[in-house]
GROMACS .gro file of C-alpha atoms in nm:
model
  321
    1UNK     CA    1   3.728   5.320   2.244
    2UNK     CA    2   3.445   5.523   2.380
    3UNK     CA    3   3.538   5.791   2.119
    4UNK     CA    4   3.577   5.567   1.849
    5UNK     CA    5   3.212   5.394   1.945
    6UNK     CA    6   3.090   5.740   1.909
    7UNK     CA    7   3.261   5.866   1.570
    8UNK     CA    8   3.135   5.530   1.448
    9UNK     CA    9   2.755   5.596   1.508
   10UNK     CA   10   2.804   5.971   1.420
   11UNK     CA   11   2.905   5.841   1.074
   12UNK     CA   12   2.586   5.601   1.040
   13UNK     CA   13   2.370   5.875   1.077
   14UNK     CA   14   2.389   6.018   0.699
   15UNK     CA   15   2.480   5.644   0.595
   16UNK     CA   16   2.137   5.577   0.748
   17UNK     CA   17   1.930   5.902   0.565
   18UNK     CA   18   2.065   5.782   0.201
   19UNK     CA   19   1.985   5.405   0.250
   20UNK     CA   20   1.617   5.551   0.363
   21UNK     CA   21   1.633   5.771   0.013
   22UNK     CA   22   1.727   5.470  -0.183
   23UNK     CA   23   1.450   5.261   0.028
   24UNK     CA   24   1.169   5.515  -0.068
   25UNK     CA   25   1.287   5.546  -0.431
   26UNK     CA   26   1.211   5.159  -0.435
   27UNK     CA   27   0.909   5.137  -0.319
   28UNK     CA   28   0.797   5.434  -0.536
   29UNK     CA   29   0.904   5.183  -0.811
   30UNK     CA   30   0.691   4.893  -0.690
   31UNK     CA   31   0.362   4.835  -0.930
   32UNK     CA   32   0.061   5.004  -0.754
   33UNK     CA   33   0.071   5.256  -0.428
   34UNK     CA   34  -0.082   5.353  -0.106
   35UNK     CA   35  -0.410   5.365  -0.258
   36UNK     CA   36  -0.465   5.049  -0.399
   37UNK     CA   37  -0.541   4.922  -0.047
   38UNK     CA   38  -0.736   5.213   0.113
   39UNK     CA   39  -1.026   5.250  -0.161
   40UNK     CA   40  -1.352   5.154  -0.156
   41UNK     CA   41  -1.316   4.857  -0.447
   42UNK     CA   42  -1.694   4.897  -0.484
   43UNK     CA   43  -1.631   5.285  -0.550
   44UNK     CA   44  -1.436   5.337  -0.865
   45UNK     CA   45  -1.536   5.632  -0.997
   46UNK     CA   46  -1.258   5.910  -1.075
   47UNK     CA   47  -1.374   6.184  -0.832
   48UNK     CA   48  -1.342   5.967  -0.532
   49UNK     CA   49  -0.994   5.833  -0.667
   50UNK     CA   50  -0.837   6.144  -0.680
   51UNK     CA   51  -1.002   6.284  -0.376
   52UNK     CA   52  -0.854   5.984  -0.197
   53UNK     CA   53  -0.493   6.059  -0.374
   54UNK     CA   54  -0.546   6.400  -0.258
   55UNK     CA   55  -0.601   6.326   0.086
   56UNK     CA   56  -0.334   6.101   0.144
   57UNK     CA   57  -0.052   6.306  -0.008
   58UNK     CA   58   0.004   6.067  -0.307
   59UNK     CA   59  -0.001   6.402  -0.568
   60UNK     CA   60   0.270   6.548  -0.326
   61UNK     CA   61   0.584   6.608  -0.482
   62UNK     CA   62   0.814   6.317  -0.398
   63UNK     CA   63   1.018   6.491  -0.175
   64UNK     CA   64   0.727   6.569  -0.008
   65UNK     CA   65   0.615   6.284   0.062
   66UNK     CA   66   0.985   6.169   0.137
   67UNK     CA   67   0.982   6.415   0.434
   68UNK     CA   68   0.678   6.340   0.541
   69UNK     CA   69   0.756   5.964   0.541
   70UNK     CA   70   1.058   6.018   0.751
   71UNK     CA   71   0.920   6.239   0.969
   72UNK     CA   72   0.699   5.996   1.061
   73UNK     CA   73   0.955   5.758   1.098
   74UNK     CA   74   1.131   5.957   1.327
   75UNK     CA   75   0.829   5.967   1.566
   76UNK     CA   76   0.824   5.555   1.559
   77UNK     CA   77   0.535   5.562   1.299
   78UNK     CA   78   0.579   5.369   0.999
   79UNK     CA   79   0.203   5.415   0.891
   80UNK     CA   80  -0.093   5.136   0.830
   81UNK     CA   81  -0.075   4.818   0.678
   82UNK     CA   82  -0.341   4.823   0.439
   83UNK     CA   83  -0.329   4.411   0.412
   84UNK     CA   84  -0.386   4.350   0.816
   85UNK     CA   85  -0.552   4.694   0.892
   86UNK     CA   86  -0.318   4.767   1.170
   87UNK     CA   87  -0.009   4.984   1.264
   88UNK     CA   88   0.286   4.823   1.109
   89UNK     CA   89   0.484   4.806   1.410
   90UNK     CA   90   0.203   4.631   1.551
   91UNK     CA   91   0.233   4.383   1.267
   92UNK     CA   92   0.609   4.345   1.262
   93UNK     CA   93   0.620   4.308   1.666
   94UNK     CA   94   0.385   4.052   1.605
   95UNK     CA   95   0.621   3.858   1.366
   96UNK     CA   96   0.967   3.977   1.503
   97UNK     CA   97   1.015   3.715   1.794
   98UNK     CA   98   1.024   3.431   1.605
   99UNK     CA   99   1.237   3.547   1.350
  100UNK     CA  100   1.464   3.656   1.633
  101UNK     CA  101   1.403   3.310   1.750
  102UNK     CA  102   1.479   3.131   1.449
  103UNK     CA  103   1.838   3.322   1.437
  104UNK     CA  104   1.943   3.310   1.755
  105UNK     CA  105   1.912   2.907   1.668
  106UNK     CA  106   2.044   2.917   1.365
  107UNK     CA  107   2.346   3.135   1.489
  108UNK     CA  108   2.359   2.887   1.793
  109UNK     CA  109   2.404   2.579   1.555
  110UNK     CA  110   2.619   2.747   1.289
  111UNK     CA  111   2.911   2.826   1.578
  112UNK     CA  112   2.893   2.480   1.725
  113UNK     CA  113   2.933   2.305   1.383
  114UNK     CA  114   3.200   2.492   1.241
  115UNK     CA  115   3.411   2.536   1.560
  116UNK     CA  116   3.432   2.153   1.633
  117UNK     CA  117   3.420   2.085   1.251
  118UNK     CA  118   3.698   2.376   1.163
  119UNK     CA  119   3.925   2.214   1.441
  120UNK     CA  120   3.918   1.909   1.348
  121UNK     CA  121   3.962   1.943   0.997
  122UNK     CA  122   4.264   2.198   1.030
  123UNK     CA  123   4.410   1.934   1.320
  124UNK     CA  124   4.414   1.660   1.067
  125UNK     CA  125   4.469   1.800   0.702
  126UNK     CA  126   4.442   1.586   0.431
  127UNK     CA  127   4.254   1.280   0.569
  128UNK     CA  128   3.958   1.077   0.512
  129UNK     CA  129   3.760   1.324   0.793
  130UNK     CA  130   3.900   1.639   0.690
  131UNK     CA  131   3.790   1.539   0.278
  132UNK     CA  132   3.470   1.438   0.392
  133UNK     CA  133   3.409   1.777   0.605
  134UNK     CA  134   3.547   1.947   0.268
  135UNK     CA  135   3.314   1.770   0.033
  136UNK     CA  136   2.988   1.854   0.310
  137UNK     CA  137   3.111   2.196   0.286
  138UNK     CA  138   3.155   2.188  -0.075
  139UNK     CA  139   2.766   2.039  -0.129
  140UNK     CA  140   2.620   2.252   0.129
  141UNK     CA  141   2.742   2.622  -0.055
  142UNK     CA  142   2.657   2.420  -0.347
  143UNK     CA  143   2.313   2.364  -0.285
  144UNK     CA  144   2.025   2.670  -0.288
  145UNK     CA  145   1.886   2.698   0.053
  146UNK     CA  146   1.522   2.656  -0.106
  147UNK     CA  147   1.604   2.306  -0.212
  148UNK     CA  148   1.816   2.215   0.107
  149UNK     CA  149   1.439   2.352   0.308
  150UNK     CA  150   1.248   2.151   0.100
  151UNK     CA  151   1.443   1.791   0.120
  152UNK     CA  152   1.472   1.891   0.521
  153UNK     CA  153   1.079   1.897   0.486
  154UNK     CA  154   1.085   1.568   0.309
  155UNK     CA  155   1.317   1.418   0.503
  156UNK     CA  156   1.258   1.497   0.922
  157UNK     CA  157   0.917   1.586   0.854
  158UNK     CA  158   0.782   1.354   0.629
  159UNK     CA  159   0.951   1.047   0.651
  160UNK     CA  160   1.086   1.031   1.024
  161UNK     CA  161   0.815   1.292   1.175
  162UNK     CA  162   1.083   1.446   1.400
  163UNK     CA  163   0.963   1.828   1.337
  164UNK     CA  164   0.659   1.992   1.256
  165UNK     CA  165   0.667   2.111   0.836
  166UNK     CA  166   0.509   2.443   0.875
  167UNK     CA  167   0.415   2.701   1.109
  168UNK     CA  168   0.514   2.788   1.427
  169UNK     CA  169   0.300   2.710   1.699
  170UNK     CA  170   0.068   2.370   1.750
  171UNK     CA  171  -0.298   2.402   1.772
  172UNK     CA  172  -0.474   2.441   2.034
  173UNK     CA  173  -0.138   2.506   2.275
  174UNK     CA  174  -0.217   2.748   2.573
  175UNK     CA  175  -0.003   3.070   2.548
  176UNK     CA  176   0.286   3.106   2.836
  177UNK     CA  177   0.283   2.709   2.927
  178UNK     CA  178   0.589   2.517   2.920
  179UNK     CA  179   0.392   2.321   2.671
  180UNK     CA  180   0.349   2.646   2.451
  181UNK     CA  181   0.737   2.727   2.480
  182UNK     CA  182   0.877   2.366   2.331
  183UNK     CA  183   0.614   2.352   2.056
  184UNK     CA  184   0.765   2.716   1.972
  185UNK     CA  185   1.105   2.560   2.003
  186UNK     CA  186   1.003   2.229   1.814
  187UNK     CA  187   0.858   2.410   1.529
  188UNK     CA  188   1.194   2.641   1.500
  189UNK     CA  189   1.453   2.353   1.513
  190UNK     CA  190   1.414   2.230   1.151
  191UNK     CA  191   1.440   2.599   0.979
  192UNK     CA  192   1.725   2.721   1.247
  193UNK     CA  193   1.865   2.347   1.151
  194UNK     CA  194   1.867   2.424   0.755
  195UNK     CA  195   1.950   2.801   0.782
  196UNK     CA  196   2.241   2.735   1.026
  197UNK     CA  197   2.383   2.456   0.845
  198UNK     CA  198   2.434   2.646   0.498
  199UNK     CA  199   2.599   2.886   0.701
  200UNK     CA  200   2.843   2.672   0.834
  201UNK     CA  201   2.994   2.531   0.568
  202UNK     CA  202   3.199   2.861   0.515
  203UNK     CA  203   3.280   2.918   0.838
  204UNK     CA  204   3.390   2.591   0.882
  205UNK     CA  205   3.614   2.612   0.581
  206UNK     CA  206   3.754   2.956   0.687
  207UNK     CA  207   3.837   2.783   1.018
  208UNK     CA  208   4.001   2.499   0.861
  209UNK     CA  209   4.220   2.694   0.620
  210UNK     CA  210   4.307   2.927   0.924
  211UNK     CA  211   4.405   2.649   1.137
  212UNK     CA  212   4.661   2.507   0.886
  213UNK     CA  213   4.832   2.854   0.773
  214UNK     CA  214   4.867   2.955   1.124
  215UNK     CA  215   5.053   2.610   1.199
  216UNK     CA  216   5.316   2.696   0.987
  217UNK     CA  217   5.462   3.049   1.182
  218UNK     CA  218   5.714   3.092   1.357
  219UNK     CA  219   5.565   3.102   1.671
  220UNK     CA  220   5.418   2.752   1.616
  221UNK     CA  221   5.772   2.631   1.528
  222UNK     CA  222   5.918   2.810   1.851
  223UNK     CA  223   5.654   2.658   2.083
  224UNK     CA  224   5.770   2.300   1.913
  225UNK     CA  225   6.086   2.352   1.947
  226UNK     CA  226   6.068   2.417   2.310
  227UNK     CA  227   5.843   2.101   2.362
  228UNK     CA  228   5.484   2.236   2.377
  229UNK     CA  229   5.246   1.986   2.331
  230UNK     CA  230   5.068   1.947   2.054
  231UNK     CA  231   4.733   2.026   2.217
  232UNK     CA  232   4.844   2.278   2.410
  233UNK     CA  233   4.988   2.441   2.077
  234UNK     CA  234   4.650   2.390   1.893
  235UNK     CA  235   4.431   2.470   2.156
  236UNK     CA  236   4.600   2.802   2.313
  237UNK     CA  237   4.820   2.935   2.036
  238UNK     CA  238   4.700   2.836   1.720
  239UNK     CA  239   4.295   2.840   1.777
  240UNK     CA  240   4.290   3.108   1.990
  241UNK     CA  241   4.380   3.349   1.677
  242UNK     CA  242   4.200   3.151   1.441
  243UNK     CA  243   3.833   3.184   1.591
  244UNK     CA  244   3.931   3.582   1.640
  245UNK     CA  245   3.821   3.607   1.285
  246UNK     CA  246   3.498   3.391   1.313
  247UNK     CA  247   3.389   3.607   1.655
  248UNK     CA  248   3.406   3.939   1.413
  249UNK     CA  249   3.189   3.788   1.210
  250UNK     CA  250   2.901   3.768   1.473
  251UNK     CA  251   2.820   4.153   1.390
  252UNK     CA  252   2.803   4.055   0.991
  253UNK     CA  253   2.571   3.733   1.101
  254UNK     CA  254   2.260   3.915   1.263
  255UNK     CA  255   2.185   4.079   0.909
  256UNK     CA  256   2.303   3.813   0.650
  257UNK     CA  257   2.090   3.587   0.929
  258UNK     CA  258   1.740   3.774   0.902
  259UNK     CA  259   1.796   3.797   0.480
  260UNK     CA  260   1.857   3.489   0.486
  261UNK     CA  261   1.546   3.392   0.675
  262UNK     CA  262   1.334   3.553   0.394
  263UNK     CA  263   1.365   3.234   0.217
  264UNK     CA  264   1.361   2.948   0.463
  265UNK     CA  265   1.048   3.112   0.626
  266UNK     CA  266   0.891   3.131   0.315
  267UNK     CA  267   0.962   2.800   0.271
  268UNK     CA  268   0.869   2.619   0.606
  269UNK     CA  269   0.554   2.857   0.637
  270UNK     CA  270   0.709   3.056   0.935
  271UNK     CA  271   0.538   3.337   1.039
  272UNK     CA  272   0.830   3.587   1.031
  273UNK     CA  273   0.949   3.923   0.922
  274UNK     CA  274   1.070   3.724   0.602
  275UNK     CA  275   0.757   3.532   0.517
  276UNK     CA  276   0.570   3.919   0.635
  277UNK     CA  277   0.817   4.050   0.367
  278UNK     CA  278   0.750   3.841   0.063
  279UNK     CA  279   0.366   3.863   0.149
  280UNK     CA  280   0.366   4.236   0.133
  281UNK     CA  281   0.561   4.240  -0.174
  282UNK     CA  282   0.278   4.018  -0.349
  283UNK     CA  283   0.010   4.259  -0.163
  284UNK     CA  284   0.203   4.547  -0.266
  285UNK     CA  285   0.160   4.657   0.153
  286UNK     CA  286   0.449   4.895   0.061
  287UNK     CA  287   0.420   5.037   0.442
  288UNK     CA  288   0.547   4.748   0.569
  289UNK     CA  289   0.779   4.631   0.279
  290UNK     CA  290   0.956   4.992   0.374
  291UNK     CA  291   0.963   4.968   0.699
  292UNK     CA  292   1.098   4.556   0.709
  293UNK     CA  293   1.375   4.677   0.446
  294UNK     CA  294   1.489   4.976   0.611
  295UNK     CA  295   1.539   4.751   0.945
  296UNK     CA  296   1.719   4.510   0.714
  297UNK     CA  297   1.938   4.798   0.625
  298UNK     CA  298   1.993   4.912   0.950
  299UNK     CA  299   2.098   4.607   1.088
  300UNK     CA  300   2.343   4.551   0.855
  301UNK     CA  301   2.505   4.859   0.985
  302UNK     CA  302   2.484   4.784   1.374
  303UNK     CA  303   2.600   4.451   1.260
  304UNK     CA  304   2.914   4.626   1.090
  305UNK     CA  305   2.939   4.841   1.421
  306UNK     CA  306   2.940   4.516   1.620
  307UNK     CA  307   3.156   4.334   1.418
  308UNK     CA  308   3.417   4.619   1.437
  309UNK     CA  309   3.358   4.675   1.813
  310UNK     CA  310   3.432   4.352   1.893
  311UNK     CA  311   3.778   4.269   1.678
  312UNK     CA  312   3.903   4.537   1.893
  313UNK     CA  313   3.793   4.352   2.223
  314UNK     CA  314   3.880   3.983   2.174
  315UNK     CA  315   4.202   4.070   1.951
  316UNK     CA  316   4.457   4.215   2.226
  317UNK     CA  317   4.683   4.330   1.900
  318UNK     CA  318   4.429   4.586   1.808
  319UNK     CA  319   4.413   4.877   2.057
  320UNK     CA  320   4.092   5.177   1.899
  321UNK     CA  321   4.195   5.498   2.029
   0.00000   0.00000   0.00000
């Protein structure tokens, strides 16, 4: 396993130099560059334009620059944010806990849903409750997320008043009071609530359809022959294999998670890497658009490591040597 752990990570390493290559390439592409937020707007004139190209590298060759990017990288620098004047790790750190915050939630809520909503559906096939957890599923992959945030705004913000509609903090809350925590919790619950639920439905579904194929082995048929209870059958042999699947997926979550925070935060107003990401764009901060899509991209791989780590744990049929 140790070996395996290693090879894996070994491998991610030039997986991880050409997603950076394609990342660059990108945000070459983007309209504008470095040095449409480090002039002087008052100062226009085409000798201090090109001195400023000149002395930050833009009339390097691209590889160049590339390397020099990289490099940087490598050293934890991933340059200035020429929107918010700052390093952008500074900016990102700043942003990072509550999108962390928002998917641990969201993760929290999507597990819980479709584990007691898989079971039950897949327990009782082709009834009223299993139809009506079908046709929720159904609506809820059905529906874009930006719609579902918007009638969640309308709805429990709105007309009940049961969460905040934007932001993430109340005014005037001291930092590090127990006060301070809940309103950070309160003004997470409704975008965790909305993220999470979209990403139940399929889960739920998988669940279901799990539950009722594995009901009809052999091993199901033994343990009824020898006069296993029902529960006992559901709950030890047949879910027990059927939520292996949905604990892989954990690894896959933490990236499809964050991307799909990007829209819910822009959404709700949550300050987040997301809502940081689709502000650059429009600011054309390409420092910090690089840097949030190459964590993006790296995510997804530890995500694939984790996900593949983890079948071998929890499934006792798979042994990594």
């Amino acid at each position: 396993m140790l070996l395996y752990s290693l090879r894996r990570i070994l491998i991610m390493i030039p997986i991880m130099v050409m997603i950076s290559i394609v990342v660059f390439a990108l945000a070459l592409a983007m309209p504008g560059d470095a040095l449409s937020g480090q002039i002087d707007p008052a100062n226009s004139s085409p000798e201090y334009v090109e001195e400023m190209r000149e002395r930050l590298g833009l009339n390097d060759p691209v590889h160049v620059q590339y390397a020099r990017w990289a490099g940087n990288i490598l050293q934890w620098d991933f340059g200035r944010s020429y929107n918010h004047r700052m390093p952008v790790t500074e900016v990102i750190g700043q942003r990072l806990p509550n999108t962390i915050l928002l998917s641990v939630l969201s993760l929290i809520i999507t597990y819980i849903l479709a584990f007691f909503m898989g079971r039950y559906a897949g327990r009782n096939p082709y009834t009223i409750g299993d139809y009506g957890i079908q046709g929720l599923n159904y609506l809820m992959l059905a529906i874009p997320s930006f719609v579902a945030a918007i009638f969640a705004i309308f709805l429990f913000s709105f007309q009940l008043g049961w969460f905040p509609a934007t932001g993430s903090i109340s005014s005037g809350v001291e930092p590090g009071t127990m006060e301070y925590y809940l309103s950070k919790l309160k003004h997470a619950a409704l975008p965790a609530l909305v993220l999470g639920g979209l990403t139940t439905a399929s889960y739920t579904q998988f669940l279901r359809n799990d539950i009722i194929e594995s009901a009809q082995k052999d091993y199901v048929r033994t343990a009824r022959a020898k006069g296993t209870p029902e529960s006992r059958i559901y709950n030890k042999h047949i879910l027990r294999n059927s939520v292996i699947p949905i604990v892989t997926l954990f690894g896959f979550d933490i990236a499809s998670i964050i991307g799909g925070a990007v829209i819910i935060e822009t959404v709700f107003s949550y300050p987040g890497i997301g809502q940081l990401l689709i502000s650059s764009i429009d600011n054309r901060d390409s420092s910090v658009v690089l840097a949030i899509t190459l964590m993006l991209s790296i995510a997804t791989l530890i995500g694939n490591l984790i996900a593949d780590l983890v079948y071998g744990v929890v499934d006792p049929r798979i042994r990594v040597e």
